[in-house]
Tab-separated table of C-alpha atoms in Angstrom:
chain	number	residue	atom	x	y	z
A	1	UNK	CA	-12.241	-1.571	9.096
A	2	UNK	CA	-11.341	0.112	5.822
A	3	UNK	CA	-9.209	3.190	6.307
A	4	UNK	CA	-9.212	4.060	2.603
A	5	UNK	CA	-12.369	3.735	0.524
A	6	UNK	CA	-12.992	3.982	-3.178
A	7	UNK	CA	-16.760	3.725	-3.347
A	8	UNK	CA	-17.059	3.484	-7.117
A	9	UNK	CA	-15.900	0.069	-8.349
A	10	UNK	CA	-16.104	1.243	-11.944
A	11	UNK	CA	-16.409	4.362	-14.092
A	12	UNK	CA	-17.057	4.745	-17.818
A	13	UNK	CA	-16.116	7.963	-19.647
A	14	UNK	CA	-16.039	9.088	-23.273
A	15	UNK	CA	-12.681	9.813	-24.857
A	16	UNK	CA	-11.796	13.507	-24.521
A	17	UNK	CA	-13.997	14.066	-21.483
A	18	UNK	CA	-12.932	14.426	-17.870
A	19	UNK	CA	-12.526	11.389	-15.607
A	20	UNK	CA	-12.934	11.998	-11.883
A	21	UNK	CA	-11.928	9.251	-9.478
A	22	UNK	CA	-12.684	9.631	-5.800
A	23	UNK	CA	-11.183	8.350	-2.566
A	24	UNK	CA	-12.140	8.850	1.075
A	25	UNK	CA	-9.980	8.190	4.121
A	26	UNK	CA	-10.668	8.015	7.816
A	27	UNK	CA	-7.501	9.085	9.613
A	28	UNK	CA	-6.497	12.739	9.697
A	29	UNK	CA	-2.928	11.699	10.578
A	30	UNK	CA	-2.267	10.487	7.049
A	31	UNK	CA	0.496	12.605	5.596
A	32	UNK	CA	1.002	11.594	1.992
A	33	UNK	CA	-1.438	10.556	-0.701
A	34	UNK	CA	-0.747	8.758	-3.951
A	35	UNK	CA	-2.541	7.452	-7.031
A	36	UNK	CA	-1.426	4.336	-8.855
A	37	UNK	CA	-2.648	2.895	-12.144
A	38	UNK	CA	-2.695	-0.855	-12.741
A	39	UNK	CA	-3.064	-2.777	-15.971
A	40	UNK	CA	-3.839	-6.504	-15.875
A	41	UNK	CA	-0.774	-8.710	-15.323
A	42	UNK	CA	1.356	-5.715	-14.318
A	43	UNK	CA	2.301	-4.120	-11.017
A	44	UNK	CA	0.852	-0.752	-9.972
A	45	UNK	CA	2.444	2.223	-11.726
A	46	UNK	CA	2.881	5.453	-9.792
A	47	UNK	CA	0.895	8.341	-11.279
A	48	UNK	CA	0.877	11.347	-8.997
A	49	UNK	CA	1.083	12.231	-5.298
A	50	UNK	CA	0.312	15.045	-2.911
A	51	UNK	CA	1.426	15.835	0.607
A	52	UNK	CA	-0.923	16.958	3.338
A	53	UNK	CA	0.428	20.514	3.225
A	54	UNK	CA	-0.987	21.055	-0.271
A	55	UNK	CA	-4.478	20.926	-1.709
A	56	UNK	CA	-3.643	20.471	-5.389
A	57	UNK	CA	-0.909	18.927	-7.501
A	58	UNK	CA	-0.825	18.831	-11.281
A	59	UNK	CA	1.180	16.746	-13.727
A	60	UNK	CA	0.170	17.021	-17.356
A	61	UNK	CA	-3.312	15.600	-17.803
A	62	UNK	CA	-3.471	14.436	-14.179
A	63	UNK	CA	-4.469	16.600	-11.225
A	64	UNK	CA	-4.938	15.425	-7.661
A	65	UNK	CA	-7.058	17.416	-5.226
A	66	UNK	CA	-6.934	16.991	-1.462
A	67	UNK	CA	-9.715	18.174	0.840
A	68	UNK	CA	-8.391	17.556	4.344
A	69	UNK	CA	-11.486	18.750	6.165
A	70	UNK	CA	-13.620	16.257	4.237
A	71	UNK	CA	-10.862	13.594	4.252
A	72	UNK	CA	-11.357	13.290	0.515
A	73	UNK	CA	-8.980	12.855	-2.381
A	74	UNK	CA	-9.772	12.987	-6.074
A	75	UNK	CA	-7.909	12.398	-9.323
A	76	UNK	CA	-8.910	14.307	-12.439
A	77	UNK	CA	-7.808	13.132	-15.872
A	78	UNK	CA	-8.332	15.655	-18.671
A	79	UNK	CA	-8.713	14.808	-21.489
A	80	UNK	CA	-9.310	11.104	-20.979
A	81	UNK	CA	-7.746	8.735	-23.506
A	82	UNK	CA	-8.484	5.050	-24.256
A	83	UNK	CA	-4.994	4.177	-22.952
A	84	UNK	CA	-6.074	5.466	-19.537
A	85	UNK	CA	-8.381	2.460	-19.178
A	86	UNK	CA	-7.057	0.609	-16.118
A	87	UNK	CA	-7.710	0.092	-12.406
A	88	UNK	CA	-6.831	3.150	-10.332
A	89	UNK	CA	-5.837	2.795	-6.688
A	90	UNK	CA	-5.497	5.556	-4.169
A	91	UNK	CA	-3.007	4.955	-1.376
A	92	UNK	CA	-2.066	6.819	1.782
A	93	UNK	CA	0.674	6.679	4.374
A	94	UNK	CA	1.544	8.213	7.700
A	95	UNK	CA	4.944	9.466	6.665
A	96	UNK	CA	7.688	9.230	9.238
A	97	UNK	CA	10.411	6.610	9.314
A	98	UNK	CA	8.352	3.996	7.544
A	99	UNK	CA	6.104	4.549	4.588
A	100	UNK	CA	3.719	1.624	4.680
A	101	UNK	CA	1.049	2.259	2.057
A	102	UNK	CA	-2.632	1.643	2.740
A	103	UNK	CA	-4.603	1.112	-0.458
A	104	UNK	CA	-8.202	1.493	-1.455
A	105	UNK	CA	-9.980	-1.275	-3.347
A	106	UNK	CA	-9.582	0.395	-6.719
A	107	UNK	CA	-11.800	1.875	-9.435
A	108	UNK	CA	-11.896	0.366	-12.919
A	109	UNK	CA	-11.858	3.196	-15.447
A	110	UNK	CA	-13.056	2.471	-18.979
A	111	UNK	CA	-12.506	5.230	-21.532
A	112	UNK	CA	-14.714	4.670	-24.562
A	113	UNK	CA	-13.392	5.781	-27.979
B	1	UNK	CA	17.782	2.222	-15.426
B	2	UNK	CA	16.272	-1.075	-14.325
B	3	UNK	CA	13.033	-0.905	-12.449
B	4	UNK	CA	11.862	-3.313	-9.768
B	5	UNK	CA	12.133	-6.920	-10.866
B	6	UNK	CA	10.488	-9.977	-9.339
B	7	UNK	CA	10.824	-13.697	-9.868
B	8	UNK	CA	9.210	-15.991	-10.654
B	9	UNK	CA	6.263	-14.477	-12.524
B	10	UNK	CA	3.937	-17.376	-11.764
B	11	UNK	CA	4.041	-20.226	-9.284
B	12	UNK	CA	1.781	-23.159	-8.444
B	13	UNK	CA	2.118	-24.880	-5.073
B	14	UNK	CA	0.048	-27.268	-2.974
B	15	UNK	CA	-1.230	-26.745	0.546
B	16	UNK	CA	1.422	-27.189	3.217
B	17	UNK	CA	4.336	-26.417	0.936
B	18	UNK	CA	6.755	-23.549	1.301
B	19	UNK	CA	7.519	-20.838	-1.262
B	20	UNK	CA	10.228	-18.209	-1.762
B	21	UNK	CA	9.673	-15.129	-3.886
B	22	UNK	CA	12.454	-12.776	-4.945
B	23	UNK	CA	12.735	-9.061	-5.587
B	24	UNK	CA	15.426	-6.713	-6.844
B	25	UNK	CA	14.784	-3.048	-6.091
B	26	UNK	CA	15.037	-0.137	-8.466
B	27	UNK	CA	18.584	1.140	-8.865
B	28	UNK	CA	19.493	3.502	-6.033
B	29	UNK	CA	16.739	2.311	-3.716
B	30	UNK	CA	17.499	0.768	-0.334
B	31	UNK	CA	14.084	-0.118	1.080
B	32	UNK	CA	11.881	-3.001	0.003
B	33	UNK	CA	8.235	-3.527	0.932
B	34	UNK	CA	6.080	-6.558	0.189
B	35	UNK	CA	2.340	-6.512	-0.467
B	36	UNK	CA	-0.291	-9.171	-1.062
B	37	UNK	CA	-3.101	-8.417	-3.504
B	38	UNK	CA	-6.081	-10.743	-3.418
B	39	UNK	CA	-8.554	-10.742	-6.281
B	40	UNK	CA	-10.721	-7.623	-6.320
B	41	UNK	CA	-8.819	-5.994	-3.464
B	42	UNK	CA	-6.122	-3.389	-3.100
B	43	UNK	CA	-2.617	-4.452	-2.111
B	44	UNK	CA	-2.185	-5.237	1.601
B	45	UNK	CA	1.110	-4.422	3.333
B	46	UNK	CA	3.030	-7.473	4.567
B	47	UNK	CA	6.317	-5.997	5.781
B	48	UNK	CA	9.164	-3.638	4.939
B	49	UNK	CA	12.926	-4.197	4.993
B	50	UNK	CA	15.609	-1.588	5.433
B	51	UNK	CA	19.297	-2.150	6.273
B	52	UNK	CA	18.623	-5.900	6.261
B	53	UNK	CA	16.110	-5.596	9.105
B	54	UNK	CA	12.328	-5.860	9.183
B	55	UNK	CA	11.273	-2.300	9.938
B	56	UNK	CA	7.502	-2.616	9.993
B	57	UNK	CA	5.024	-5.450	9.694
B	58	UNK	CA	1.394	-5.618	8.660
B	59	UNK	CA	-1.277	-7.949	9.961
B	60	UNK	CA	0.149	-11.190	8.578
B	61	UNK	CA	1.002	-14.377	10.509
B	62	UNK	CA	4.512	-15.565	11.270
B	63	UNK	CA	4.267	-17.984	8.346
B	64	UNK	CA	5.251	-14.944	6.297
B	65	UNK	CA	8.900	-14.059	6.727
B	66	UNK	CA	11.466	-12.185	4.745
B	67	UNK	CA	15.030	-11.249	4.271
B	68	UNK	CA	17.012	-8.410	2.782
B	69	UNK	CA	20.510	-8.906	1.436
B	70	UNK	CA	23.443	-6.468	1.465
B	71	UNK	CA	22.730	-5.578	-2.179
B	72	UNK	CA	19.195	-4.518	-1.069
B	73	UNK	CA	17.450	-7.378	-2.859
B	74	UNK	CA	14.851	-9.212	-0.832
B	75	UNK	CA	13.034	-12.515	-0.427
B	76	UNK	CA	9.563	-13.281	0.841
B	77	UNK	CA	9.062	-16.747	2.328
B	78	UNK	CA	5.697	-18.284	3.086
B	79	UNK	CA	5.547	-21.559	5.040
B	80	UNK	CA	2.704	-24.032	5.407
B	81	UNK	CA	0.803	-22.607	2.458
B	82	UNK	CA	-2.979	-22.279	2.696
B	83	UNK	CA	-5.474	-21.986	-0.135
B	84	UNK	CA	-6.082	-18.408	1.000
B	85	UNK	CA	-2.471	-17.491	0.266
B	86	UNK	CA	-3.294	-17.542	-3.438
B	87	UNK	CA	-2.741	-13.962	-4.556
B	88	UNK	CA	-0.512	-11.573	-6.456
B	89	UNK	CA	2.574	-10.745	-4.398
B	90	UNK	CA	4.016	-7.342	-5.102
B	91	UNK	CA	7.386	-5.957	-4.196
B	92	UNK	CA	7.930	-2.204	-3.990
B	93	UNK	CA	11.140	-0.278	-3.541
B	94	UNK	CA	11.856	3.207	-2.253
B	95	UNK	CA	14.619	5.344	-0.830
B	96	UNK	CA	14.587	5.655	2.945
B	97	UNK	CA	13.837	9.084	4.207
B	98	UNK	CA	11.167	11.212	5.797
B	99	UNK	CA	8.481	8.785	4.707
B	100	UNK	CA	6.652	10.459	1.885
B	101	UNK	CA	8.861	8.974	-0.770
B	102	UNK	CA	7.061	7.153	-3.506
B	103	UNK	CA	7.186	3.378	-3.701
B	104	UNK	CA	7.742	1.802	-7.104
B	105	UNK	CA	6.263	-1.608	-7.762
B	106	UNK	CA	7.469	-4.636	-9.638
B	107	UNK	CA	5.235	-6.719	-11.923
B	108	UNK	CA	4.400	-9.167	-9.140
B	109	UNK	CA	4.457	-12.924	-8.643
B	110	UNK	CA	1.143	-14.685	-9.033
B	111	UNK	CA	0.926	-17.577	-6.567
B	112	UNK	CA	-1.712	-20.259	-6.856
B	113	UNK	CA	-2.095	-22.714	-3.978
B	114	UNK	CA	-4.010	-25.900	-4.793
């Protein structure tokens, strides 16, 4: 039973345009939401996060939106660059004393020059 | 400032053998979590160590065990290896707290079981 779903296995975008990656979750008790980027042969690299008390967080070209009523999370990358081509994972946790992360299956983003 | 380091980078074992993977956390971090990433999947939580104790465990059998040392580094041990244990094993470190703190990942150890 997947608690975190990334329904698009892949996404192709032109350089300079917006990339929108989506993530759905099932449990309203999740407290903290993160996006990681992963290149082949490397570990996941933290990109941006948002807590459940906010609905938007921005860091440079990256913005994460949280819609708690829809249990939906999205990552916007504007403008997209070829170096953004990677697998993007969303992850959630319950907060509290332990912060076990639950990951989605990832979306492969390809930014075409 | 050194990030999370893991060793070895690659490992080949045969069924039934035992393996030990190592992790050094990011400077200043005291909590280490281990994840298994199978091909085409997201990382799956194995367990987390804090103050040298296993604090939480995912849905993995007892063949998977770990240890945390006083310097916060950690080991993951897998006994009686199965073909299905072939995966990328990721270590992540964080600073204990309320729980929202970000986990930072190492490059992983790729294990192949033949």
